[in-house]
Coordinates of N, CA, C and O in Angstrom, one line a residue:
X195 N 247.1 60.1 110.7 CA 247.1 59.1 111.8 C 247.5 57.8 111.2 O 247.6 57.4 110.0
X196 N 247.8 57.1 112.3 CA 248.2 55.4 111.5 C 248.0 54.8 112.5 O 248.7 55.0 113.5
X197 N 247.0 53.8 112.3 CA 246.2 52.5 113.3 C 246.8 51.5 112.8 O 247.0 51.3 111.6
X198 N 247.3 50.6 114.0 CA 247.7 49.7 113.6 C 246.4 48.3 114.2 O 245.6 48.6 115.1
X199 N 246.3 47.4 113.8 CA 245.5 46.1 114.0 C 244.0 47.0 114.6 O 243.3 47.9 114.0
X200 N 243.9 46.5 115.4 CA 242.8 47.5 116.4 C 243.1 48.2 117.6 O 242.4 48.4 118.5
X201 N 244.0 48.6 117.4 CA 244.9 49.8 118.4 C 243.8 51.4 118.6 O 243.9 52.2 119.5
X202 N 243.1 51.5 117.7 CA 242.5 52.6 118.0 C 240.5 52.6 117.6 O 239.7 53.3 117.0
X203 N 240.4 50.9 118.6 CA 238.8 51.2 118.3 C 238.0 51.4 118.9 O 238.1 51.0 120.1
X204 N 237.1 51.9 118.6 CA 235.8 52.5 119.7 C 234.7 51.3 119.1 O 234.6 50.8 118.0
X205 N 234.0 51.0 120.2 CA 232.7 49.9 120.2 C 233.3 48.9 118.9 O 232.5 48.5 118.0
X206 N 234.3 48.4 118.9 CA 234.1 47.4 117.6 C 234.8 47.9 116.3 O 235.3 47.1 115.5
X207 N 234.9 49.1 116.1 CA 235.1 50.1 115.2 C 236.9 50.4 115.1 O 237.7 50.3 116.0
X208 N 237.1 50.7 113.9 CA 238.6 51.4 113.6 C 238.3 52.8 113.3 O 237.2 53.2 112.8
X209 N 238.9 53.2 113.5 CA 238.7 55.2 112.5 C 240.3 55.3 112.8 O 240.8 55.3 113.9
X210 N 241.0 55.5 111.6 CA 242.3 56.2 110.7 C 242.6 57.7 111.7 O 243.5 58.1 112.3
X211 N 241.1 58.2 111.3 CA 241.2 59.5 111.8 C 239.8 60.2 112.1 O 239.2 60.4 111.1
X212 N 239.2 60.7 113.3 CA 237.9 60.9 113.4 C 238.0 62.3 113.9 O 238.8 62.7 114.7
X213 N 236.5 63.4 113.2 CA 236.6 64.6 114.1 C 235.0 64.6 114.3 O 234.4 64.0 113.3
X214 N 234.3 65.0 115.0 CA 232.9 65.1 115.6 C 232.2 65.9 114.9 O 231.0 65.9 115.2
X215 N 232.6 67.0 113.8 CA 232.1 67.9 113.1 C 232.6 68.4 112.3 O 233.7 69.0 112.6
X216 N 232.1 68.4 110.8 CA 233.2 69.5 109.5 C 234.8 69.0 109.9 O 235.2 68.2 110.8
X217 N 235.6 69.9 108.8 CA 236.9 69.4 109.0 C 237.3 68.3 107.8 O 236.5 67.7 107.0
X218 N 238.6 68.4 107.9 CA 239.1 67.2 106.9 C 239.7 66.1 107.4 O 240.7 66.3 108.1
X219 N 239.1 64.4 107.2 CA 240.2 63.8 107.7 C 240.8 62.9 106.6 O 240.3 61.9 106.3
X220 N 241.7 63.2 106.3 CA 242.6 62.4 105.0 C 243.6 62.3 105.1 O 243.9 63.2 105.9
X221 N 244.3 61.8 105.0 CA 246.0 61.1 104.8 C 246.5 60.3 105.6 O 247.7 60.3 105.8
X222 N 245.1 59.3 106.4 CA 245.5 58.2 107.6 C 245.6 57.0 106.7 O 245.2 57.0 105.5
X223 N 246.1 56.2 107.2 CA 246.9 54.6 107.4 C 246.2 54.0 108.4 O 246.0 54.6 109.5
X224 N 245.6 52.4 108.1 CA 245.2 51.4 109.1 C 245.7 50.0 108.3 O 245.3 49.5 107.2
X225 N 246.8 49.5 109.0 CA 247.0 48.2 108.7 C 246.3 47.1 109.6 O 245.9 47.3 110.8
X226 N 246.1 46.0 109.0 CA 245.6 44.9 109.5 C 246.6 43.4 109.1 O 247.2 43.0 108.1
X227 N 246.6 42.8 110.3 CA 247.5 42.0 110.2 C 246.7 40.9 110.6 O 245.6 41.0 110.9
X228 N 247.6 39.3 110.4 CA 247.4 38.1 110.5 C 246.3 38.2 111.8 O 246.4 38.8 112.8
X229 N 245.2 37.3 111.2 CA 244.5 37.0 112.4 C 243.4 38.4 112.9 O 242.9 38.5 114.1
X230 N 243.2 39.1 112.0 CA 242.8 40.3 112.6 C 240.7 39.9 112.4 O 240.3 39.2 111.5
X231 N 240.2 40.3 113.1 CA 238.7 39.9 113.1 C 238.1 41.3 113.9 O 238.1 41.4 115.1
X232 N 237.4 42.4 113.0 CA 237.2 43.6 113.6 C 235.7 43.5 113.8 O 234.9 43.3 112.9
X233 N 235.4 43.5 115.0 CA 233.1 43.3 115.0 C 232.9 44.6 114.7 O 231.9 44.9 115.3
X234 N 233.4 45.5 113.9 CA 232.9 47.3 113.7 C 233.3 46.9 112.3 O 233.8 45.8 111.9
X235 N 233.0 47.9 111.6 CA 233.5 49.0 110.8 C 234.9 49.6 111.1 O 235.3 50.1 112.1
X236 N 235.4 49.4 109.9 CA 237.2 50.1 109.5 C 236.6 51.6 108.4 O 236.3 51.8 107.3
X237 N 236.8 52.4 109.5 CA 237.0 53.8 108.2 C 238.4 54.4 108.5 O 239.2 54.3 109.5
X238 N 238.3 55.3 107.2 CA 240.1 55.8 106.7 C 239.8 56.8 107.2 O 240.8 57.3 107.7
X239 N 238.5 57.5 107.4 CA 238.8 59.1 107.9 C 236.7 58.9 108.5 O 236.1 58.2 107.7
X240 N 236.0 59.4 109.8 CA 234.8 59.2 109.8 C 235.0 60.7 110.5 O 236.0 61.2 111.1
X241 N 233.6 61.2 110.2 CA 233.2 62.6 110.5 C 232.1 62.6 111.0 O 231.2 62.3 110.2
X242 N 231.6 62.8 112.5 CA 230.0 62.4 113.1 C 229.0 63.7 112.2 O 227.9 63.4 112.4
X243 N 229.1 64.4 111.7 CA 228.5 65.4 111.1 C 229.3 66.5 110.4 O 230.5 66.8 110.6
X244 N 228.5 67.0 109.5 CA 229.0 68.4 108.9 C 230.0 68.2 107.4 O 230.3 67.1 107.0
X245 N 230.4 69.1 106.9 CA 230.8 68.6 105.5 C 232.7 68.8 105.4 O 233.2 69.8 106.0
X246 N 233.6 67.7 104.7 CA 234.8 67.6 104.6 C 235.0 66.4 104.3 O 234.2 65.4 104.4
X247 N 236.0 66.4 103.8 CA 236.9 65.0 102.7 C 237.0 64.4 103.8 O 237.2 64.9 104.9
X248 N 236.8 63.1 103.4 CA 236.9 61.7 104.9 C 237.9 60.7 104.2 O 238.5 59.9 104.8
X249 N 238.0 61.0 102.4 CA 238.4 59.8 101.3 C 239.9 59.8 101.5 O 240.7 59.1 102.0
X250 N 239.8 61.2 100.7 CA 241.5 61.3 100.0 C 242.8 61.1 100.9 O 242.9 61.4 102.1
X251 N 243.6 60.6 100.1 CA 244.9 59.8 100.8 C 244.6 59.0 102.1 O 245.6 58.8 102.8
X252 N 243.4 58.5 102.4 CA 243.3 57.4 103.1 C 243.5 56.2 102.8 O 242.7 55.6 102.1
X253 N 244.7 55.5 103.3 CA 245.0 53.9 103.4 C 244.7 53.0 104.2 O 244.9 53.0 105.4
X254 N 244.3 51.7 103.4 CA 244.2 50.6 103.6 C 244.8 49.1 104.0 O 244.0 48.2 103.8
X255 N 245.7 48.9 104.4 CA 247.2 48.0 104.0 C 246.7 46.6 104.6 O 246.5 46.4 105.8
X256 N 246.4 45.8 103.8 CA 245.8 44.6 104.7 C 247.7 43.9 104.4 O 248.3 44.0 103.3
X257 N 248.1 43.3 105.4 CA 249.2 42.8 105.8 C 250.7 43.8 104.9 O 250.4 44.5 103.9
X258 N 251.9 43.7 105.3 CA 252.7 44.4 104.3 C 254.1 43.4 103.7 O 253.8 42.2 103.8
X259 N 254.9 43.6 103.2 CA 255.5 43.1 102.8 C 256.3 41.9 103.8 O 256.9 41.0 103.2
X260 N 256.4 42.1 104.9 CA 257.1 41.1 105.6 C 255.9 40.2 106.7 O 256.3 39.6 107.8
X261 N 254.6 40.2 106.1 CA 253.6 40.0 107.4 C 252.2 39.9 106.2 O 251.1 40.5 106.4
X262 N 252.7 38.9 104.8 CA 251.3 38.9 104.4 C 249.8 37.8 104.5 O 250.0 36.6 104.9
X263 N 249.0 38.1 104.4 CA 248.1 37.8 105.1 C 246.8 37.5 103.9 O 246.7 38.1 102.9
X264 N 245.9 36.3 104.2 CA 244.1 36.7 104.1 C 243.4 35.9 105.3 O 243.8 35.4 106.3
X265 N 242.3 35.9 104.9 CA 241.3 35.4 106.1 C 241.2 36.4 107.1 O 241.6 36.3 108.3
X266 N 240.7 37.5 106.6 CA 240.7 38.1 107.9 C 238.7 38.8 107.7 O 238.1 38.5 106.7
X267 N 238.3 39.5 108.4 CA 237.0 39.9 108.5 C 236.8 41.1 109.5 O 237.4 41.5 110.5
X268 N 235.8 41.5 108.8 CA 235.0 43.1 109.2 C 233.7 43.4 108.9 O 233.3 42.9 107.9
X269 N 232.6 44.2 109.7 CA 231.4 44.3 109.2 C 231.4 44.7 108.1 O 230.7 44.2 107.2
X270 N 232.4 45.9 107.8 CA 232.6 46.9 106.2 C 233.6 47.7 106.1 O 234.4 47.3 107.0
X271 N 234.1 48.6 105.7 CA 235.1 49.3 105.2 C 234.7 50.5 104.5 O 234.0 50.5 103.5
X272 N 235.4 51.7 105.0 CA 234.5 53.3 104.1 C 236.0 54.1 104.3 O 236.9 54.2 105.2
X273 N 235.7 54.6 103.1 CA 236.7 55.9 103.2 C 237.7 55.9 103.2 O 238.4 56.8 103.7
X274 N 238.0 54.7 102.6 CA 239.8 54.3 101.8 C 239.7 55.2 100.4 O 238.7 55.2 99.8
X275 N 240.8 55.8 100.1 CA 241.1 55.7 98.6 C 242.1 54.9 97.9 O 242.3 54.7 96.7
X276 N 243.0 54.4 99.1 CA 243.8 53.3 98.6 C 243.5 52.1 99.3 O 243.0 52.2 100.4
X277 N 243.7 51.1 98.7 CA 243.5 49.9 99.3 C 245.0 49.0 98.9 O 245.3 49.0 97.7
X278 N 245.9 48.1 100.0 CA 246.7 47.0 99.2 C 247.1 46.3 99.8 O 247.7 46.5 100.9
X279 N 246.9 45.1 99.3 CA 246.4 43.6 99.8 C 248.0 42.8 99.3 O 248.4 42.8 98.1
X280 N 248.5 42.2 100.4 CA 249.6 42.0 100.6 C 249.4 40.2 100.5 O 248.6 40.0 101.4
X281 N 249.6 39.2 99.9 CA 249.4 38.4 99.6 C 250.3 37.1 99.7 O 251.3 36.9 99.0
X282 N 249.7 36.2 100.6 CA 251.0 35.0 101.2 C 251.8 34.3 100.1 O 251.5 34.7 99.0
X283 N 252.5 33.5 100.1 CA 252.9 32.3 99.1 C 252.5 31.0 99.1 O 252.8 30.1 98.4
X284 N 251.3 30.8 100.5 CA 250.8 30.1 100.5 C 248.7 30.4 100.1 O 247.9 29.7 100.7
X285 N 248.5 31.4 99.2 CA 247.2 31.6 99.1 C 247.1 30.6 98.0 O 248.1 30.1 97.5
X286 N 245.9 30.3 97.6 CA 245.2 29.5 96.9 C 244.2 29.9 95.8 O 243.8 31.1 95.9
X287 N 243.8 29.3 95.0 CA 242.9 29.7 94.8 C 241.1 29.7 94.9 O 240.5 28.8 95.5
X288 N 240.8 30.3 94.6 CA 239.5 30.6 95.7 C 239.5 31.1 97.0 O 238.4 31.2 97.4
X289 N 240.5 31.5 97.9 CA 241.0 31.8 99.0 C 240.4 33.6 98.8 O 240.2 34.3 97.8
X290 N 240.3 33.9 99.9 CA 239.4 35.1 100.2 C 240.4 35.9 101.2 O 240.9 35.1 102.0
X291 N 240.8 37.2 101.4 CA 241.8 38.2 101.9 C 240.7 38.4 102.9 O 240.7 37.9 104.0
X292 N 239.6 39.4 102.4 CA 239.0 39.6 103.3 C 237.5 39.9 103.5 O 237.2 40.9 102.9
X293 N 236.4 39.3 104.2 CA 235.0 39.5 104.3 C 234.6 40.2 105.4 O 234.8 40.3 106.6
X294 N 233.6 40.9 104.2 CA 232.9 42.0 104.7 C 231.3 41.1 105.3 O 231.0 40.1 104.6
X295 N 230.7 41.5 106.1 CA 229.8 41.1 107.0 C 228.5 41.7 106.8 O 227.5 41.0 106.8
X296 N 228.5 42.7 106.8 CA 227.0 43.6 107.0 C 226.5 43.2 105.7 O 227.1 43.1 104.6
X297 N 225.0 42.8 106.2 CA 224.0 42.3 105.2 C 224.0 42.8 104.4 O 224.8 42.5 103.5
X298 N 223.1 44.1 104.4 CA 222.8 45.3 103.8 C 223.3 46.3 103.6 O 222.8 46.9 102.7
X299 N 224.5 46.9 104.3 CA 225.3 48.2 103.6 C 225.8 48.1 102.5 O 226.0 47.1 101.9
X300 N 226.0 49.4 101.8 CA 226.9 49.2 100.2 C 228.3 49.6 100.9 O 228.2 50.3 101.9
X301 N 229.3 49.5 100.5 CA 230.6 48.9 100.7 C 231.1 50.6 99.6 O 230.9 50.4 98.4
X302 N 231.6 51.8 100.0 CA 232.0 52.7 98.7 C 233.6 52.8 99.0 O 234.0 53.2 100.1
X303 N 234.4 52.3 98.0 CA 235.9 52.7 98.1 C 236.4 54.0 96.8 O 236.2 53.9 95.6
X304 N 237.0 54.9 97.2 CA 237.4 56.1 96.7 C 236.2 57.1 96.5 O 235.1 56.6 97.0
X305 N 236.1 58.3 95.9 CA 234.6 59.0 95.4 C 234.7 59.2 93.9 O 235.3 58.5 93.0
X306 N 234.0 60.5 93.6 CA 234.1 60.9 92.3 C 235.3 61.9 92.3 O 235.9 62.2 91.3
X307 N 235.8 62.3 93.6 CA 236.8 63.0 93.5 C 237.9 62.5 93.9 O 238.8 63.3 93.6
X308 N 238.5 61.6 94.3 CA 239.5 60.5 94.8 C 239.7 59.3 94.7 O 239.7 58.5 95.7
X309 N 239.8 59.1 93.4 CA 239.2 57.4 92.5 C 240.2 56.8 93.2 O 241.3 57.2 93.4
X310 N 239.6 55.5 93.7 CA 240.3 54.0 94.4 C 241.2 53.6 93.6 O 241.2 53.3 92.4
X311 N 242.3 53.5 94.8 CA 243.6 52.8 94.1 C 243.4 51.2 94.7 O 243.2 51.0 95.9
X312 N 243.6 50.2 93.9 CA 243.9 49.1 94.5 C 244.9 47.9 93.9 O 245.1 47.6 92.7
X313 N 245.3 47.3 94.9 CA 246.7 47.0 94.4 C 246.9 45.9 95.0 O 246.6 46.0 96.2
X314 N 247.3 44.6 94.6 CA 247.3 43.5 95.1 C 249.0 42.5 94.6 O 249.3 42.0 93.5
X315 N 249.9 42.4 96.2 CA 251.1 42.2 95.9 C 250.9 40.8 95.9 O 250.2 40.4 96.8
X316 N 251.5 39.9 95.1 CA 252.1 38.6 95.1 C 253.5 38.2 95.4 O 254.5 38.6 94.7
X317 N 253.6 37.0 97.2 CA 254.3 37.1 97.3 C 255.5 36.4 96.1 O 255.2 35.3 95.6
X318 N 256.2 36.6 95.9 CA 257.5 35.8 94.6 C 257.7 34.3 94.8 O 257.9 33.6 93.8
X319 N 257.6 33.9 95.7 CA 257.2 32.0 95.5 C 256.0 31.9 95.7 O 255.8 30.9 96.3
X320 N 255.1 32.5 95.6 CA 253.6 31.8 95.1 C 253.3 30.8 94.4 O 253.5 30.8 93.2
X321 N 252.9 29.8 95.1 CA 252.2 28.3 94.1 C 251.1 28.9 93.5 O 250.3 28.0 93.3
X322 N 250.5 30.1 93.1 CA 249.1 29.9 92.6 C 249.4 30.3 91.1 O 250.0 31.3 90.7
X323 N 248.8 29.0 90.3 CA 248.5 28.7 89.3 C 247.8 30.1 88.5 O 247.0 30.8 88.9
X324 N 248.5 30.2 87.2 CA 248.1 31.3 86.5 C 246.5 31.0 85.7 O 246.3 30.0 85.0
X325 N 245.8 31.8 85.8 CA 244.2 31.5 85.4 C 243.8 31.8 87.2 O 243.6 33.0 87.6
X326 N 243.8 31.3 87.8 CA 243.4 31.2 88.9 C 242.5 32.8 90.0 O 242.8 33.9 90.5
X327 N 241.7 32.1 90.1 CA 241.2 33.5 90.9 C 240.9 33.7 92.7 O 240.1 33.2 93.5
X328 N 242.1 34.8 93.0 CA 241.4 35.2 94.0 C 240.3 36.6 94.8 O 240.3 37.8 94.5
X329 N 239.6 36.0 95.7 CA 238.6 37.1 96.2 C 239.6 38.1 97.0 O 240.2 37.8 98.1
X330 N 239.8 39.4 96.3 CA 240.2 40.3 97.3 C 238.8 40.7 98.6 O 239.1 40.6 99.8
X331 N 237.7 40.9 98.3 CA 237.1 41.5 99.1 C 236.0 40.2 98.6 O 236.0 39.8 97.4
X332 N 235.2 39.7 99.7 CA 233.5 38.9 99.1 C 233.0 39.8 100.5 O 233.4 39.9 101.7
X333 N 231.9 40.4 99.7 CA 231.0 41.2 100.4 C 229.6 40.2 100.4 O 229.0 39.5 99.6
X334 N 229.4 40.3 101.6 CA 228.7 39.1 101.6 C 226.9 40.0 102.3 O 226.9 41.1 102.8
X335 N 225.5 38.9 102.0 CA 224.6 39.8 101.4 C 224.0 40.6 100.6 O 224.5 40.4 99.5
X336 N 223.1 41.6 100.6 CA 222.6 42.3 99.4 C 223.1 43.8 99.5 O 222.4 44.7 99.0
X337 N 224.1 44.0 100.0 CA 224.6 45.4 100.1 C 225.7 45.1 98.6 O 226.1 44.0 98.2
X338 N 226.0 46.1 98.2 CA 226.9 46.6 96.7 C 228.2 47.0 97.5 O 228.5 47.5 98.6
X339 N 228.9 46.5 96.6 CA 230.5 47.2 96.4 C 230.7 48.1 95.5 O 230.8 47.8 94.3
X340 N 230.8 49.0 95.8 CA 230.8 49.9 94.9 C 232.4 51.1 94.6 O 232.6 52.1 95.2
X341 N 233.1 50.6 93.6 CA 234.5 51.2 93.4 C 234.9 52.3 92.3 O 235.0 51.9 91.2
X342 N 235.0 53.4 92.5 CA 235.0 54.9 92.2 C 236.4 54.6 91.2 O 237.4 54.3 91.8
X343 N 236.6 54.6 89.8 CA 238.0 54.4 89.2 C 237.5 55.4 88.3 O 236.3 55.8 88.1
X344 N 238.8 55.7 87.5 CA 239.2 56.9 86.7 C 238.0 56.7 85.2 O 237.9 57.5 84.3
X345 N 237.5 55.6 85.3 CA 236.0 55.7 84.4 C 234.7 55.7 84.9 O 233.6 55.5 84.4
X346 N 235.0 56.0 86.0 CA 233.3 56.5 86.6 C 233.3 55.1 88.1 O 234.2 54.8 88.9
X347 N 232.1 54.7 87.9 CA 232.1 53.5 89.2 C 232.1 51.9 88.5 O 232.1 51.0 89.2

């Protein structure tokens, strides 16, 4: 499947790709573009019950190469294994792509079996100063981010 902005949300919510029971949902696409403000949850694959891969080859695209983007927000995010953050020529530093909302949820990108890819493009006239740091994700509250890579979490 492939969602674009909020083209495919239920109550607030995005899902990539959703089945009601068991099953696999992997190899969906959800881009998010300029201005995007989701009051749900973004998942890459959601399953209301029963057991199957929700992770693998699920993407993430926050803006793409002709439409990059930050400031955007969401309660949380589940069940990407890729994530990539497309980045203006006018970001800054200390400048934030995108915040997560929910107090208390933990935030999990990739698993133990489909370690998180993430990837962050700069656009080629970028003013931002080398040293400089930006927030791909500020998870905001006492919930964890928690990112699954090829050395454990």
């Amino acid at each position: 499947d492939f969602v674009e902005g909020r083209a495919k949300g239920k109550n607030g919510w995005i899902y990539g790709g959703y089945v009601k029971s068991g099953g696999t949902v992997s190899g969906n696409t959800v881009n998010l573009y300029s201005g995007t403000i989701v009051n749900g949850s973004i998942y890459g694959g959601y399953k209301k019950s029963g057991i199957g891969d929700v992770i693998t080859g699920n993407t993430l695209n926050i803006g793409n190469q002709d439409n990059r983007v930050f400031g955007l927000s969401a309660v949380n995010i589940a069940n990407f294994q890729n994530l990539n953050f497309y980045l203006p020529s006018n970001i800054a530093a200390n400048d934030i792509v995108l915040t997560l909302s929910d107090a208390t949820a933990d935030t999990m990108l990739g698993s133990a079996s489909a370690k998180a890819n993430i990837s962050a493009y700069l656009a080629a006239d970028t003013t931002l100063a080398s040293g400089s740091k930006v927030y791909l994700i500020n998870k905001t509250g006492s919930g964890t981010l928690i990112v699954y890579t090829s050395g454990g979490t």
